[in-house]
XYZ file of C-alpha atoms in Angstrom:
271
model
C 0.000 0.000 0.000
C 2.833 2.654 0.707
C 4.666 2.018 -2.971
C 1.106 2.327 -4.059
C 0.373 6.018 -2.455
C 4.430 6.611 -3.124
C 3.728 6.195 -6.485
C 0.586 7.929 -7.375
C 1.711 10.985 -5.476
C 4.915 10.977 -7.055
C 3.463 10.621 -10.492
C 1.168 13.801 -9.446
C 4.402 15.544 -8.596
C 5.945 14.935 -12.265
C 2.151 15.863 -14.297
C 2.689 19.094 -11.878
C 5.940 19.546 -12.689
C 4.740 19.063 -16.712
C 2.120 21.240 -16.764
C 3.313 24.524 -14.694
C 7.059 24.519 -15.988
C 7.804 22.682 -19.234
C 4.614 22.771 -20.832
C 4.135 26.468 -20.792
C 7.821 27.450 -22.270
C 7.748 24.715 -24.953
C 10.407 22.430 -23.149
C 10.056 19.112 -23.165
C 10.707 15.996 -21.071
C 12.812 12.934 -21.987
C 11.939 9.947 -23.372
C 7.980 9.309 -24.396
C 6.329 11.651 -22.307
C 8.635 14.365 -24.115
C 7.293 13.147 -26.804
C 3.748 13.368 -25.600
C 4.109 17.075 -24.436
C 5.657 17.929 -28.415
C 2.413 16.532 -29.763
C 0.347 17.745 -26.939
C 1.493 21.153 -27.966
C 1.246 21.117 -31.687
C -2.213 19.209 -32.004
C -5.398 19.344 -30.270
C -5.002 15.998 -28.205
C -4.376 16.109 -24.497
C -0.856 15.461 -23.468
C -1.911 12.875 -21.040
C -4.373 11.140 -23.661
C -0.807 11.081 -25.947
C 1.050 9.679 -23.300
C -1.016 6.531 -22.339
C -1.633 5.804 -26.403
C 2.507 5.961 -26.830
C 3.418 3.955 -23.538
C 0.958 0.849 -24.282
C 3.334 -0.882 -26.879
C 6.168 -0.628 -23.922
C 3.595 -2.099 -20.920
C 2.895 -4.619 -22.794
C 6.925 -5.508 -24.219
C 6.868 -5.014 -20.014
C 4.617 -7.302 -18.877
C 6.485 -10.300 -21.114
C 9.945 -9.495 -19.661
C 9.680 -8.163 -16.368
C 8.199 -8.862 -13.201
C 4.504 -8.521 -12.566
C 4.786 -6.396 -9.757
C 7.075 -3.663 -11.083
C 4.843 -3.757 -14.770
C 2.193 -3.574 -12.623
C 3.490 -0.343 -10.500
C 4.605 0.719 -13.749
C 0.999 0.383 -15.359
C -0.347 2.463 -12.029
C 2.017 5.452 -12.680
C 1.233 5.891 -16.216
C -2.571 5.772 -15.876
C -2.148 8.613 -12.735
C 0.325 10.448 -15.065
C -1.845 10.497 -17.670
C -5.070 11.158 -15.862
C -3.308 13.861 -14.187
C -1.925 15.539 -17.191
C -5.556 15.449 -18.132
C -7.325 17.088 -14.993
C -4.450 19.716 -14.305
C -4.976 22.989 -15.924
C -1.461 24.103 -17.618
C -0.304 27.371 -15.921
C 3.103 29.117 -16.410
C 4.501 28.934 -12.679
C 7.488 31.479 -14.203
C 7.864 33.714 -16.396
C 11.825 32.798 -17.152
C 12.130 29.413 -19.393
C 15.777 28.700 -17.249
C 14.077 28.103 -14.269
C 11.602 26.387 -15.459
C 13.606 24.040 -17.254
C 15.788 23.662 -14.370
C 13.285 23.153 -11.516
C 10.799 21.073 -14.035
C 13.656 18.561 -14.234
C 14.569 18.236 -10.844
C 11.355 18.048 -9.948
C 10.542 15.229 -12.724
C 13.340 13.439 -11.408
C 12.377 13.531 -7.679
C 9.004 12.242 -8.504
C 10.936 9.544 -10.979
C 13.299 8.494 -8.522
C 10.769 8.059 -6.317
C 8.421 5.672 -8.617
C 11.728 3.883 -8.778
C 12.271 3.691 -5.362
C 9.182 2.317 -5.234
C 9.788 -0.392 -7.722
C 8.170 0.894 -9.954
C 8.477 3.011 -13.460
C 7.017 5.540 -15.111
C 6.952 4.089 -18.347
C 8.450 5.404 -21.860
C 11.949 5.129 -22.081
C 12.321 4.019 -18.153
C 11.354 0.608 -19.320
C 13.687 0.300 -22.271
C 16.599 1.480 -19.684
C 15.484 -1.123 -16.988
C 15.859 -3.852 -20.076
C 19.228 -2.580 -20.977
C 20.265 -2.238 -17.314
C 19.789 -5.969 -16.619
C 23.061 -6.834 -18.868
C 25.878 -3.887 -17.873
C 26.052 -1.641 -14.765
C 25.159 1.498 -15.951
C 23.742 4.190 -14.004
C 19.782 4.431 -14.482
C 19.835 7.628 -15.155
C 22.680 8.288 -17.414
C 21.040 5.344 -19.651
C 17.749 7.677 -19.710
C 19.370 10.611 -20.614
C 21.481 9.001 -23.319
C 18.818 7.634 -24.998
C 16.878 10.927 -24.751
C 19.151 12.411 -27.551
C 16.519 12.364 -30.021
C 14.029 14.128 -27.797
C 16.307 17.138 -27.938
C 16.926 17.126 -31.871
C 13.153 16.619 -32.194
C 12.837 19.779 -29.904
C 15.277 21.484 -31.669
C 13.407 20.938 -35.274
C 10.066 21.246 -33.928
C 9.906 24.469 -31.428
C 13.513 26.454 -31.835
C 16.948 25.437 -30.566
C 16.591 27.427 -27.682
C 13.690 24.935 -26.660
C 16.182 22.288 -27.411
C 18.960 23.542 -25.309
C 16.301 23.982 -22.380
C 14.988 20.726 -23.174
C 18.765 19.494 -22.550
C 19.171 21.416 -19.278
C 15.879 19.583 -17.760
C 16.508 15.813 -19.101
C 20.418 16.304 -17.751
C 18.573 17.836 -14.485
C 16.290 14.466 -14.290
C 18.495 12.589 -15.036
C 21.168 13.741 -12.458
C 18.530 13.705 -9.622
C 17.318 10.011 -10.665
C 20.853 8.768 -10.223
C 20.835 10.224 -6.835
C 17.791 8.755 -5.821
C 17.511 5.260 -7.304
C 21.059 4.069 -7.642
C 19.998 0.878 -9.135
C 23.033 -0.033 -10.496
C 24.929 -0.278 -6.836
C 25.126 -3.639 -5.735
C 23.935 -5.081 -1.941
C 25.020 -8.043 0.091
C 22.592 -9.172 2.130
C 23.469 -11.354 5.472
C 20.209 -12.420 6.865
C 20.522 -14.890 9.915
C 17.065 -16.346 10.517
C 15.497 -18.949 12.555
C 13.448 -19.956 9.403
C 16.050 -20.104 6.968
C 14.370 -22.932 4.705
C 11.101 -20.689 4.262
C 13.680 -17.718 3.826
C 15.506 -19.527 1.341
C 12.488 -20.604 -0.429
C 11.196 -17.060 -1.233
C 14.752 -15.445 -2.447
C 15.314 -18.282 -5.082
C 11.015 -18.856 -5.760
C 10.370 -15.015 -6.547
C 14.075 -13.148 -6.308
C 15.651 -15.689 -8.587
C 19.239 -14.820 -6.859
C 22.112 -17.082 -5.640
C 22.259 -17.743 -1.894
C 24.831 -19.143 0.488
C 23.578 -21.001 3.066
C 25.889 -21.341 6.072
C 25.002 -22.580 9.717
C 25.551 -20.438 13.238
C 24.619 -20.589 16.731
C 23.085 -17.259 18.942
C 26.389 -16.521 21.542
C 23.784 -15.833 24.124
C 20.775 -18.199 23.102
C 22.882 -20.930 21.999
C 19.814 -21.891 19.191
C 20.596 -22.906 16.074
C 20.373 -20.454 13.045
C 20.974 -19.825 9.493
C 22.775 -17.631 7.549
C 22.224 -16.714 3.986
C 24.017 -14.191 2.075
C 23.253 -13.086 -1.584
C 23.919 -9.891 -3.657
C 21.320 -7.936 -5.449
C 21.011 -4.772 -7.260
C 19.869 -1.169 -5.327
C 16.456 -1.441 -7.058
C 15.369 -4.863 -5.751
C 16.149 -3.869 -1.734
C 12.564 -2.965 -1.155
C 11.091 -6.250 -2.895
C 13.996 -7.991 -0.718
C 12.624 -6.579 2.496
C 9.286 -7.767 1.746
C 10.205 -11.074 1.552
C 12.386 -11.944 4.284
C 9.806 -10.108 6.293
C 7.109 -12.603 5.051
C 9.399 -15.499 5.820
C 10.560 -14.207 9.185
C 9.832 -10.859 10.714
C 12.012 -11.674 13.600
C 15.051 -12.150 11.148
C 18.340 -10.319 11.905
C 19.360 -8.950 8.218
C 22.823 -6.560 7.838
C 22.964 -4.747 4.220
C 26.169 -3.707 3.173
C 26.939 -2.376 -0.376
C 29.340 -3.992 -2.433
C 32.209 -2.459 -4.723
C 32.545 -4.823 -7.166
C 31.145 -8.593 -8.136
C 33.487 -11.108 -9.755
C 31.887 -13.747 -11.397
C 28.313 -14.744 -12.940
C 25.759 -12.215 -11.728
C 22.517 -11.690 -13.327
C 21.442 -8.560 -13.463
C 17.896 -9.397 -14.786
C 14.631 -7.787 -12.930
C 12.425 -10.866 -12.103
């Protein structure tokens, strides 16, 4: 219930962010919602009506290759996006397009880094990143912003290259802020000693699909019998993580510690 609020409050945020900054001056956002606001601008559809049309092909590429519960986050963030882009009136917060290019994107990317956060996405080009994310460890956000090249030329073509260079400032801005946020491409080692460590076990290999290590300890003061399992995940799957073990074992004693480097076979893929 708290990714769900998380999420639909954050994707508020971002339509806010749309529709009293960028919108106003022309500047658009990166990836497919950037796309949305061009054509939002130029014809007589709603931006948010746009945006769910262009993001269904992704959901559903989404729904085949990653997990049910982030496509399904994802699904909720683009239908409040969209509604919201719908219901809130477009009003020019400022009158100068700098600082509304700069504060739109670090306001986008708060509200995306927090959809993240909450394993979630906000569709577009966030899904195509996740995809390419599962194979090398590049930053999240650098992957967005790379790919949201063509965004700016389109801007450039479209509106004038001042819009373009604006557009540039807020998708660097996002995508800056996102990386400070998410992180997903920082690596965790979990050590989780548990008194339930076959049911603990079962539910990091049944729905994390990660290695464990499964080693055998004693309490110093209890002297009962415990287990210890360590595996290594990415930044983005901690919360899913914690949900888990929790479900396994509430009373289990987990220590995270972030890890500098893997050597070895370690699938990056989102399950």
């Amino acid at each position: 219930m708290r990714n769900i609020v998380v999420i639909t409050l954050a994707s508020i945020l971002v339509a806010f962010a749309y529709n009293f900054l960028l919108i106003p001056h022309e500047i658009l956002s990166g990836g497919l919602s950037g796309i949305a606001i061009m054509l939002g601008i130029i014809t007589p559809l709603n931006t948010g009506v746009i945006n769910l049309l262009l993001n269904l092909p992704l959901l559903i590429i989404g729904v085949l290759k990653l997990g049910k519960r982030f496509i399904g986050y994802t699904i909720l963030s683009v239908v409040v996006l969209s509604a919201s882009l719908y219901i809130i009136p477009i009003h020019k917060a400022t009158q100068d397009p700098i600082l509304a290019s700069l504060f739109g994107g670090v306001i986008v990317g708060l509200g995306t880094g927090m959809i993240f956060r909450a394993a979630g996405s906000s569709g577009g080009f966030d899904i195509i990143a996740m995809l390419l994310s599962r194979k090398r460890d590049f930053p999240l956000g650098t992957l967005i912003s790379a790919m949201n090249g063509i965004v700016v030329a389109i801007s450039g073509f479209v509106f004038s290259w001042d819009a373009a260079l604006l557009t540039l400032v807020s998708i660097y801005a996002t995508g800056k802020v996102v990386d400070t946020i998410h992180t997903s491409h920082i690596k965790l080692t979990l050590m989780i000693i548990t008194s339930k460590g076959e049911e603990v076990k079962q539910q990091l290999l049944e729905k994390l699909h990660r290695g464990v290590t499964i080693m055998d300890a004693k309490g110093a003061y209890s002297g009962e019998g415990r287990k210890v399992l360590i595996t290594v995940i990415t930044r983005y799957q901690l919360a899913e993580v914690k949900g888990l073990i929790k479900e396994a074992d509430a009373k289990a004693f987990v220590n995270i510690l972030q890890t500098t480097e893997v050597i070895g076979v370690f699938d990056r893929g989102i399950k």
